[in-house]
Amino acid sequence: MHVYFYHTQNIQYCLDRMKDGEFPSHFLYGACHLKDNGIGVVWHRSPKKTLSRIATAISTAWRVLTCREKYDAVYATHYKGLELVVLLRALRLFRKPIIVWHHQPIVTSKSRLRELGGRLFYRGFDRMIFFSQKLVDDSLKSRKADPRRMVVGHWGADLDFYDRISRSVAEARQASAHEGGAEAPVFIATGKEQRDQPTLIEAFRNTPHHLILYIGINADPSIPNPNLDAVRRCHPSANVKVVEICGLLPYEIACEVAKASCVVICCKETRYTAGLTTVVEALALGLPIICSRNPQIPVDFSRDGCGISVPYGDVEGWQRAIDYIAAHPEEARRMGEKGRQIAEQTFNDERCAEEIAEVIKSATHK
């Protein structure tokens, strides 16, 4: 059995950097381990230049429909760019099953025409994989949602990738210790989706602890950047170091995250799993986590013992959590160890691939 694997990111770039040990496999959503589960992969080739959404959908459909390699199903990380193929499947003009990750809950459109179109479109998915049960439950409120086609997947990190980074950082720390170097608690914030920079910066203004805050910038400075604008308006205090980065740099950022004492993920209220990529990275690295209490994320940090959950926009709650982690290093270490256990048991790329393989097999043997 083979699947045609579609990704919104440049798959060839990811695979090339993986060969050099500089890219984690979980960004390919288990596809790298499908072969271990009896499923071969036909890799989609991304366009060499950025296209509009309509042009991307046409280009993707052409590549899928004219692919000369044999495949039994389409497996996708997102339906963005795959819309035309999904519509053909809904109309039964494309005969191979489509399995896709669904990043947000399915919602009912306020427009009756859009809702009717959406009901037709959603018939094109043979299986939809959601990141948490909460996303499934919220989706079931919509008539477009078919529970027979919905499953929960455990998307998690490439543990080998982060273990190599952790070993490298540990060796560097040992060398520093021999030289008499001392380390103060350092907090780190990465990621860009729906981040609440003002709340985080204000919380650190009221503590003596250090934060390294990564902000993604656009190669084209004329493109609006709400995160960067928000940070500049806040005028961070001296204990907040802002680092501007451009592009997809998982290896470079992971090397810096691994040096930190705690990962902080301060988000705005959303309907989806904002911050999950940073969560699975922190779990893999065995670091304690302070995170906004997003019910969509499939980890309850306080309950599961791997960190602290803070209500949205709660500056004082963030300040207390930061101070607690800094004042209780042994407890923070235990939180990190518990997080790593959770990663090994549940949220890792190999388990994700096993689950995906079962979902693909169930969709192709109806």
CSV table of C-alpha atoms in Angstrom, one decimal:
chain,number,residue,atom,x,y,z
A,1,MET,CA,0.0,0.0,0.0
A,2,HIS,CA,1.1,3.6,-0.8
A,3,VAL,CA,-0.2,7.0,0.0
A,4,TYR,CA,0.3,10.3,-1.8
A,5,PHE,CA,1.5,12.7,0.9
A,6,TYR,CA,0.6,16.3,0.6
A,7,HIS,CA,1.9,19.1,2.8
A,8,THR,CA,1.4,22.9,2.7
A,9,GLN,CA,5.1,23.3,3.4
A,10,ASN,CA,8.0,22.4,1.0
A,11,ILE,CA,8.4,18.7,1.6
A,12,GLN,CA,11.7,18.5,-0.4
A,13,TYR,CA,13.2,21.2,1.8
A,14,CYS,CA,12.1,19.4,5.0
A,15,LEU,CA,13.6,16.0,3.7
A,16,ASP,CA,16.9,17.6,2.7
A,17,ARG,CA,17.4,19.2,6.1
A,18,MET,CA,16.4,16.0,7.8
A,19,LYS,CA,19.2,14.2,6.0
A,20,ASP,CA,21.6,16.7,7.7
A,21,GLY,CA,19.9,16.1,11.1
A,22,GLU,CA,18.6,19.7,11.1
A,23,PHE,CA,14.8,19.1,10.8
A,24,PRO,CA,12.5,17.1,13.1
A,25,SER,CA,10.3,14.4,11.4
A,26,HIS,CA,7.1,15.4,13.2
A,27,PHE,CA,6.7,18.4,10.9
A,28,LEU,CA,5.8,15.7,8.3
A,29,TYR,CA,3.1,14.3,10.5
A,30,GLY,CA,4.2,10.7,10.8
A,31,ALA,CA,4.9,10.3,7.1
A,32,CYS,CA,8.6,9.4,7.6
A,33,HIS,CA,7.6,6.4,9.7
A,34,LEU,CA,4.7,5.1,7.6
A,35,LYS,CA,7.1,2.7,5.9
A,36,ASP,CA,7.7,1.0,9.2
A,37,ASN,CA,3.9,0.4,9.4
A,38,GLY,CA,3.6,-1.2,5.9
A,39,ILE,CA,2.7,2.0,3.9
A,40,GLY,CA,5.0,3.5,1.3
A,41,VAL,CA,4.9,7.2,0.6
A,42,VAL,CA,4.7,9.1,-2.7
A,43,TRP,CA,6.0,12.6,-1.8
A,44,HIS,CA,4.2,15.6,-3.3
A,45,ARG,CA,6.5,18.1,-5.0
A,46,SER,CA,5.8,21.7,-4.0
A,47,PRO,CA,5.8,24.5,-6.6
A,48,LYS,CA,9.1,26.3,-6.9
A,49,LYS,CA,7.5,29.6,-6.3
A,50,THR,CA,4.7,30.9,-4.1
A,51,LEU,CA,1.3,30.7,-5.8
A,52,SER,CA,-2.2,32.1,-5.0
A,53,ARG,CA,-4.5,29.8,-3.2
A,54,ILE,CA,-6.5,29.1,-6.4
A,55,ALA,CA,-3.3,28.5,-8.4
A,56,THR,CA,-2.0,26.2,-5.7
A,57,ALA,CA,-5.3,24.2,-5.7
A,58,ILE,CA,-5.0,23.8,-9.5
A,59,SER,CA,-1.3,22.9,-9.4
A,60,THR,CA,-1.9,20.4,-6.6
A,61,ALA,CA,-4.8,18.7,-8.4
A,62,TRP,CA,-2.8,18.4,-11.5
A,63,ARG,CA,0.1,16.7,-9.7
A,64,VAL,CA,-2.2,14.4,-7.8
A,65,LEU,CA,-4.3,13.4,-10.8
A,66,THR,CA,-1.3,13.0,-13.2
A,67,CYS,CA,1.0,11.2,-10.7
A,68,ARG,CA,2.5,8.2,-12.4
A,69,GLU,CA,3.4,6.4,-9.2
A,70,LYS,CA,0.8,4.1,-7.8
A,71,TYR,CA,-0.9,5.1,-4.6
A,72,ASP,CA,-4.0,4.0,-2.8
A,73,ALA,CA,-5.0,7.1,-0.8
A,74,VAL,CA,-4.1,10.8,-0.3
A,75,TYR,CA,-2.8,11.7,3.1
A,76,ALA,CA,-2.6,15.4,3.8
A,77,THR,CA,-1.5,17.6,6.7
A,78,HIS,CA,-4.1,20.2,5.8
A,79,TYR,CA,-6.8,20.7,3.1
A,80,LYS,CA,-5.5,24.1,2.2
A,81,GLY,CA,-4.3,23.8,-1.4
A,82,LEU,CA,-6.1,20.4,-1.8
A,83,GLU,CA,-9.6,21.9,-2.2
A,84,LEU,CA,-10.1,20.9,-5.8
A,85,VAL,CA,-9.1,17.3,-5.2
A,86,VAL,CA,-11.4,17.2,-2.2
A,87,LEU,CA,-14.3,18.6,-4.3
A,88,LEU,CA,-13.7,15.9,-6.9
A,89,ARG,CA,-13.8,13.3,-4.2
A,90,ALA,CA,-17.1,14.7,-2.9
A,91,LEU,CA,-18.5,14.4,-6.4
A,92,ARG,CA,-17.1,10.9,-6.6
A,93,LEU,CA,-15.0,11.9,-9.6
A,94,PHE,CA,-11.8,11.1,-7.7
A,95,ARG,CA,-11.9,7.5,-6.4
A,96,LYS,CA,-9.1,7.4,-3.9
A,97,PRO,CA,-9.8,8.1,-0.2
A,98,ILE,CA,-8.6,11.3,1.3
A,99,ILE,CA,-7.3,11.5,4.9
A,100,VAL,CA,-6.5,14.9,6.3
A,101,TRP,CA,-5.6,16.6,9.5
A,102,HIS,CA,-8.2,19.2,10.6
A,103,HIS,CA,-6.6,22.0,12.6
A,104,GLN,CA,-9.8,23.8,13.8
A,105,PRO,CA,-13.3,22.7,14.8
A,106,ILE,CA,-15.8,22.4,12.0
A,107,VAL,CA,-18.2,25.3,12.3
A,108,THR,CA,-21.6,26.3,10.9
A,109,SER,CA,-21.4,29.1,8.4
A,110,LYS,CA,-23.7,32.1,8.9
A,111,SER,CA,-24.3,32.2,5.1
A,112,ARG,CA,-26.8,29.5,4.0
A,113,LEU,CA,-25.1,29.3,0.6
A,114,ARG,CA,-21.7,28.8,2.1
A,115,GLU,CA,-23.1,26.2,4.5
A,116,LEU,CA,-24.6,24.2,1.7
A,117,GLY,CA,-21.3,24.4,-0.2
A,118,GLY,CA,-19.5,23.3,2.9
A,119,ARG,CA,-21.7,20.3,3.4
A,120,LEU,CA,-20.8,19.1,-0.1
A,121,PHE,CA,-17.1,19.8,0.4
A,122,TYR,CA,-16.9,17.9,3.6
A,123,ARG,CA,-18.2,14.8,1.9
A,124,GLY,CA,-14.8,14.7,0.2
A,125,PHE,CA,-13.0,13.7,3.4
A,126,ASP,CA,-12.9,10.0,4.1
A,127,ARG,CA,-11.2,10.6,7.5
A,128,MET,CA,-10.5,13.8,9.4
A,129,ILE,CA,-7.8,13.6,12.1
A,130,PHE,CA,-8.2,16.1,15.0
A,131,PHE,CA,-5.5,17.1,17.5
A,132,SER,CA,-7.8,16.7,20.5
A,133,GLN,CA,-11.1,15.3,21.6
A,134,LYS,CA,-12.3,18.9,22.4
A,135,LEU,CA,-11.9,19.8,18.7
A,136,VAL,CA,-14.0,16.8,17.8
A,137,ASP,CA,-16.7,17.6,20.4
A,138,ASP,CA,-16.9,21.2,19.2
A,139,SER,CA,-17.1,20.0,15.6
A,140,LEU,CA,-20.0,17.7,16.2
A,141,LYS,CA,-22.2,20.8,16.8
A,142,SER,CA,-22.1,21.3,13.0
A,143,ARG,CA,-24.2,19.3,10.6
A,144,LYS,CA,-21.2,19.1,8.3
A,145,ALA,CA,-19.4,16.8,10.9
A,146,ASP,CA,-19.8,13.1,10.4
A,147,PRO,CA,-18.5,11.2,13.5
A,148,ARG,CA,-17.9,8.1,11.4
A,149,ARG,CA,-15.1,10.0,9.6
A,150,MET,CA,-13.6,11.7,12.6
A,151,VAL,CA,-10.7,10.5,14.8
A,152,VAL,CA,-8.3,11.9,17.4
A,153,GLY,CA,-4.6,11.7,16.6
A,154,HIS,CA,-1.7,12.1,18.9
A,155,TRP,CA,0.7,14.4,17.1
A,156,GLY,CA,4.0,14.5,18.8
A,157,ALA,CA,7.7,15.3,18.5
A,158,ASP,CA,10.6,13.5,16.9
A,159,LEU,CA,12.3,12.4,20.1
A,160,ASP,CA,15.6,11.3,18.5
A,161,PHE,CA,16.0,14.8,17.1
A,162,TYR,CA,15.6,16.5,20.4
A,163,ASP,CA,17.7,13.9,22.2
A,164,ARG,CA,20.7,14.8,20.0
A,165,ILE,CA,20.2,18.5,20.8
A,166,SER,CA,19.8,17.8,24.6
A,167,ARG,CA,23.0,15.8,24.6
A,168,SER,CA,24.9,18.6,22.9
A,169,VAL,CA,23.6,21.2,25.3
A,170,ALA,CA,24.4,18.9,28.3
A,171,GLU,CA,28.0,18.5,27.1
A,172,ALA,CA,28.3,22.3,26.7
A,173,ARG,CA,26.9,22.9,30.2
A,174,GLN,CA,29.4,20.4,31.7
A,175,ALA,CA,32.3,22.3,30.1
A,176,SER,CA,30.9,25.6,31.4
A,177,ALA,CA,30.5,24.1,34.9
A,178,HIS,CA,34.2,23.1,34.9
A,179,GLU,CA,35.0,26.7,34.2
A,180,GLY,CA,33.0,27.9,37.2
A,181,GLY,CA,30.0,29.2,35.1
A,182,ALA,CA,26.7,29.7,37.0
A,183,GLU,CA,23.3,29.6,35.5
A,184,ALA,CA,20.3,31.7,36.5
A,185,PRO,CA,16.8,30.6,35.5
A,186,VAL,CA,16.0,31.5,31.9
A,187,PHE,CA,12.5,31.4,30.4
A,188,ILE,CA,12.0,31.2,26.6
A,189,ALA,CA,9.0,32.0,24.3
A,190,THR,CA,8.9,30.9,20.7
A,191,GLY,CA,6.1,30.5,18.1
A,192,LYS,CA,3.9,33.1,16.5
A,193,GLU,CA,0.3,32.0,16.1
A,194,GLN,CA,-2.1,33.9,18.3
A,195,ARG,CA,0.5,34.9,20.9
A,196,ASP,CA,-0.4,37.4,23.6
A,197,GLN,CA,2.9,39.3,23.8
A,198,PRO,CA,1.6,42.2,25.9
A,199,THR,CA,0.5,39.9,28.8
A,200,LEU,CA,3.8,38.0,28.8
A,201,ILE,CA,6.0,41.2,28.6
A,202,GLU,CA,4.0,42.9,31.4
A,203,ALA,CA,4.3,39.8,33.6
A,204,PHE,CA,8.1,39.8,33.2
A,205,ARG,CA,8.3,43.5,33.9
A,206,ASN,CA,7.1,42.6,37.4
A,207,THR,CA,9.8,39.9,38.0
A,208,PRO,CA,13.6,39.9,38.0
A,209,HIS,CA,13.8,36.8,35.8
A,210,HIS,CA,15.0,36.7,32.3
A,211,LEU,CA,13.0,36.0,29.2
A,212,ILE,CA,14.2,35.3,25.7
A,213,LEU,CA,11.4,36.2,23.3
A,214,TYR,CA,11.5,35.0,19.7
A,215,ILE,CA,9.6,37.0,17.2
A,216,GLY,CA,9.1,35.9,13.6
A,217,ILE,CA,9.6,38.6,11.0
A,218,ASN,CA,8.8,38.7,7.3
A,219,ALA,CA,11.4,38.8,4.6
A,220,ASP,CA,9.3,41.6,3.0
A,221,PRO,CA,9.1,44.4,5.7
A,222,SER,CA,6.1,45.8,4.0
A,223,ILE,CA,4.0,42.9,5.1
A,224,PRO,CA,2.2,43.6,8.4
A,225,ASN,CA,3.5,41.8,11.5
A,226,PRO,CA,1.1,42.1,14.4
A,227,ASN,CA,3.4,40.2,16.8
A,228,LEU,CA,6.4,42.5,16.2
A,229,ASP,CA,4.2,45.6,16.4
A,230,ALA,CA,2.7,44.5,19.7
A,231,VAL,CA,6.2,43.8,21.2
A,232,ARG,CA,7.5,47.2,20.1
A,233,ARG,CA,4.5,49.0,21.6
A,234,CYS,CA,5.1,47.3,24.9
A,235,HIS,CA,8.7,48.5,25.3
A,236,PRO,CA,10.0,45.4,27.0
A,237,SER,CA,12.0,45.8,30.2
A,238,ALA,CA,15.8,45.0,30.3
A,239,ASN,CA,15.2,41.5,31.5
A,240,VAL,CA,13.4,40.6,28.2
A,241,LYS,CA,15.6,39.9,25.2
A,242,VAL,CA,13.8,40.1,21.9
A,243,VAL,CA,15.3,38.0,19.1
A,244,GLU,CA,13.9,38.5,15.6
A,245,ILE,CA,14.0,35.6,13.2
A,246,CYS,CA,13.0,35.0,9.6
A,247,GLY,CA,11.9,31.7,8.1
A,248,LEU,CA,11.4,28.2,9.3
A,249,LEU,CA,14.3,27.4,11.7
A,250,PRO,CA,13.2,24.4,13.9
A,251,TYR,CA,16.8,23.2,14.5
A,252,GLU,CA,18.3,26.6,15.3
A,253,ILE,CA,15.4,27.5,17.7
A,254,ALA,CA,15.4,24.1,19.4
A,255,CYS,CA,19.1,24.5,20.2
A,256,GLU,CA,18.2,27.7,22.1
A,257,VAL,CA,15.1,26.2,23.7
A,258,ALA,CA,17.1,23.3,25.1
A,259,LYS,CA,19.3,25.8,27.0
A,260,ALA,CA,16.4,27.3,28.8
A,261,SER,CA,14.9,26.5,32.3
A,262,CYS,CA,11.3,26.8,31.3
A,263,VAL,CA,9.2,27.2,28.1
A,264,VAL,CA,6.4,29.9,28.3
A,265,ILE,CA,3.5,29.9,25.8
A,266,CYS,CA,1.3,32.9,26.3
A,267,CYS,CA,-1.6,32.9,23.8
A,268,LYS,CA,-4.8,34.7,23.0
A,269,GLU,CA,-8.1,32.8,23.3
A,270,THR,CA,-8.7,30.7,20.1
A,271,ARG,CA,-10.8,27.8,18.9
A,272,TYR,CA,-7.8,25.7,18.0
A,273,THR,CA,-4.6,24.3,19.4
A,274,ALA,CA,-2.5,27.5,19.2
A,275,GLY,CA,0.9,26.7,20.8
A,276,LEU,CA,0.8,23.0,20.3
A,277,THR,CA,4.0,22.9,18.3
A,278,THR,CA,5.9,24.6,21.1
A,279,VAL,CA,4.2,22.2,23.6
A,280,VAL,CA,5.4,19.0,22.0
A,281,GLU,CA,8.9,20.4,21.6
A,282,ALA,CA,9.1,21.3,25.3
A,283,LEU,CA,7.7,17.8,26.3
A,284,ALA,CA,10.4,16.2,24.2
A,285,LEU,CA,13.2,18.3,25.7
A,286,GLY,CA,12.0,17.5,29.2
A,287,LEU,CA,11.3,21.2,30.1
A,288,PRO,CA,8.6,22.5,32.4
A,289,ILE,CA,5.9,24.5,30.7
A,290,ILE,CA,3.8,27.6,31.6
A,291,CYS,CA,1.0,27.8,29.1
A,292,SER,CA,-2.3,29.7,28.6
A,293,ARG,CA,-5.2,27.4,29.6
A,294,ASN,CA,-6.3,26.5,26.1
A,295,PRO,CA,-8.9,23.6,26.4
A,296,GLN,CA,-8.2,22.6,22.8
A,297,ILE,CA,-4.6,21.5,23.6
A,298,PRO,CA,-4.7,17.8,24.6
A,299,VAL,CA,-2.4,18.3,27.6
A,300,ASP,CA,-3.6,19.7,31.0
A,301,PHE,CA,-0.3,21.0,32.4
A,302,SER,CA,-1.3,21.4,36.0
A,303,ARG,CA,-3.2,18.1,36.2
A,304,ASP,CA,-0.6,16.1,34.3
A,305,GLY,CA,2.2,17.5,36.4
A,306,CYS,CA,4.3,18.8,33.6
A,307,GLY,CA,3.8,22.6,34.1
A,308,ILE,CA,1.4,25.3,35.1
A,309,SER,CA,-1.7,26.5,33.3
A,310,VAL,CA,-2.6,30.2,33.5
A,311,PRO,CA,-6.0,31.8,32.4
A,312,TYR,CA,-5.9,34.0,29.3
A,313,GLY,CA,-4.7,37.5,29.8
A,314,ASP,CA,-3.9,37.0,33.5
A,315,VAL,CA,-0.8,39.1,34.1
A,316,GLU,CA,-0.7,38.4,37.9
A,317,GLY,CA,-1.2,34.6,37.2
A,318,TRP,CA,1.7,34.6,34.8
A,319,GLN,CA,3.9,36.5,37.3
A,320,ARG,CA,3.1,34.0,40.1
A,321,ALA,CA,3.8,31.0,37.8
A,322,ILE,CA,7.1,32.5,36.6
A,323,ASP,CA,8.2,33.2,40.2
A,324,TYR,CA,7.1,29.7,41.3
A,325,ILE,CA,9.2,28.0,38.6
A,326,ALA,CA,12.2,30.2,39.5
A,327,ALA,CA,11.9,29.5,43.2
A,328,HIS,CA,11.4,25.8,43.0
A,329,PRO,CA,14.1,24.4,40.6
A,330,GLU,CA,13.6,20.8,41.8
A,331,GLU,CA,9.9,20.9,41.3
A,332,ALA,CA,10.5,22.4,37.8
A,333,ARG,CA,12.9,19.6,37.1
A,334,ARG,CA,10.3,17.0,38.1
A,335,MET,CA,7.7,18.8,35.8
A,336,GLY,CA,10.2,18.5,32.9
A,337,GLU,CA,10.7,14.8,33.6
A,338,LYS,CA,7.0,14.2,33.7
A,339,GLY,CA,6.6,16.0,30.4
A,340,ARG,CA,9.2,13.8,28.8
A,341,GLN,CA,7.4,10.7,30.1
A,342,ILE,CA,4.2,12.0,28.5
A,343,ALA,CA,6.1,12.5,25.2
A,344,GLU,CA,7.5,9.0,25.3
A,345,GLN,CA,4.1,7.4,26.1
A,346,THR,CA,1.8,9.5,24.0
A,347,PHE,CA,3.0,12.5,22.0
A,348,ASN,CA,5.8,11.3,19.7
A,349,ASP,CA,6.2,10.9,16.0
A,350,GLU,CA,6.4,7.1,16.0
A,351,ARG,CA,3.2,6.7,17.8
A,352,CYS,CA,1.6,9.3,15.5
A,353,ALA,CA,2.7,7.3,12.5
A,354,GLU,CA,1.2,4.0,13.9
A,355,GLU,CA,-2.1,5.7,14.5
A,356,ILE,CA,-2.1,7.3,11.0
A,357,ALA,CA,-1.3,4.0,9.4
A,358,GLU,CA,-4.4,2.4,11.1
A,359,VAL,CA,-6.6,5.4,10.0
A,360,ILE,CA,-5.3,5.0,6.4
A,361,LYS,CA,-5.9,1.3,6.3
A,362,SER,CA,-9.4,1.7,7.7
A,363,ALA,CA,-10.2,4.3,5.1
A,364,THR,CA,-9.0,2.2,2.2
A,365,HIS,CA,-10.6,-1.1,3.3
A,366,LYS,CA,-14.2,0.1,3.7
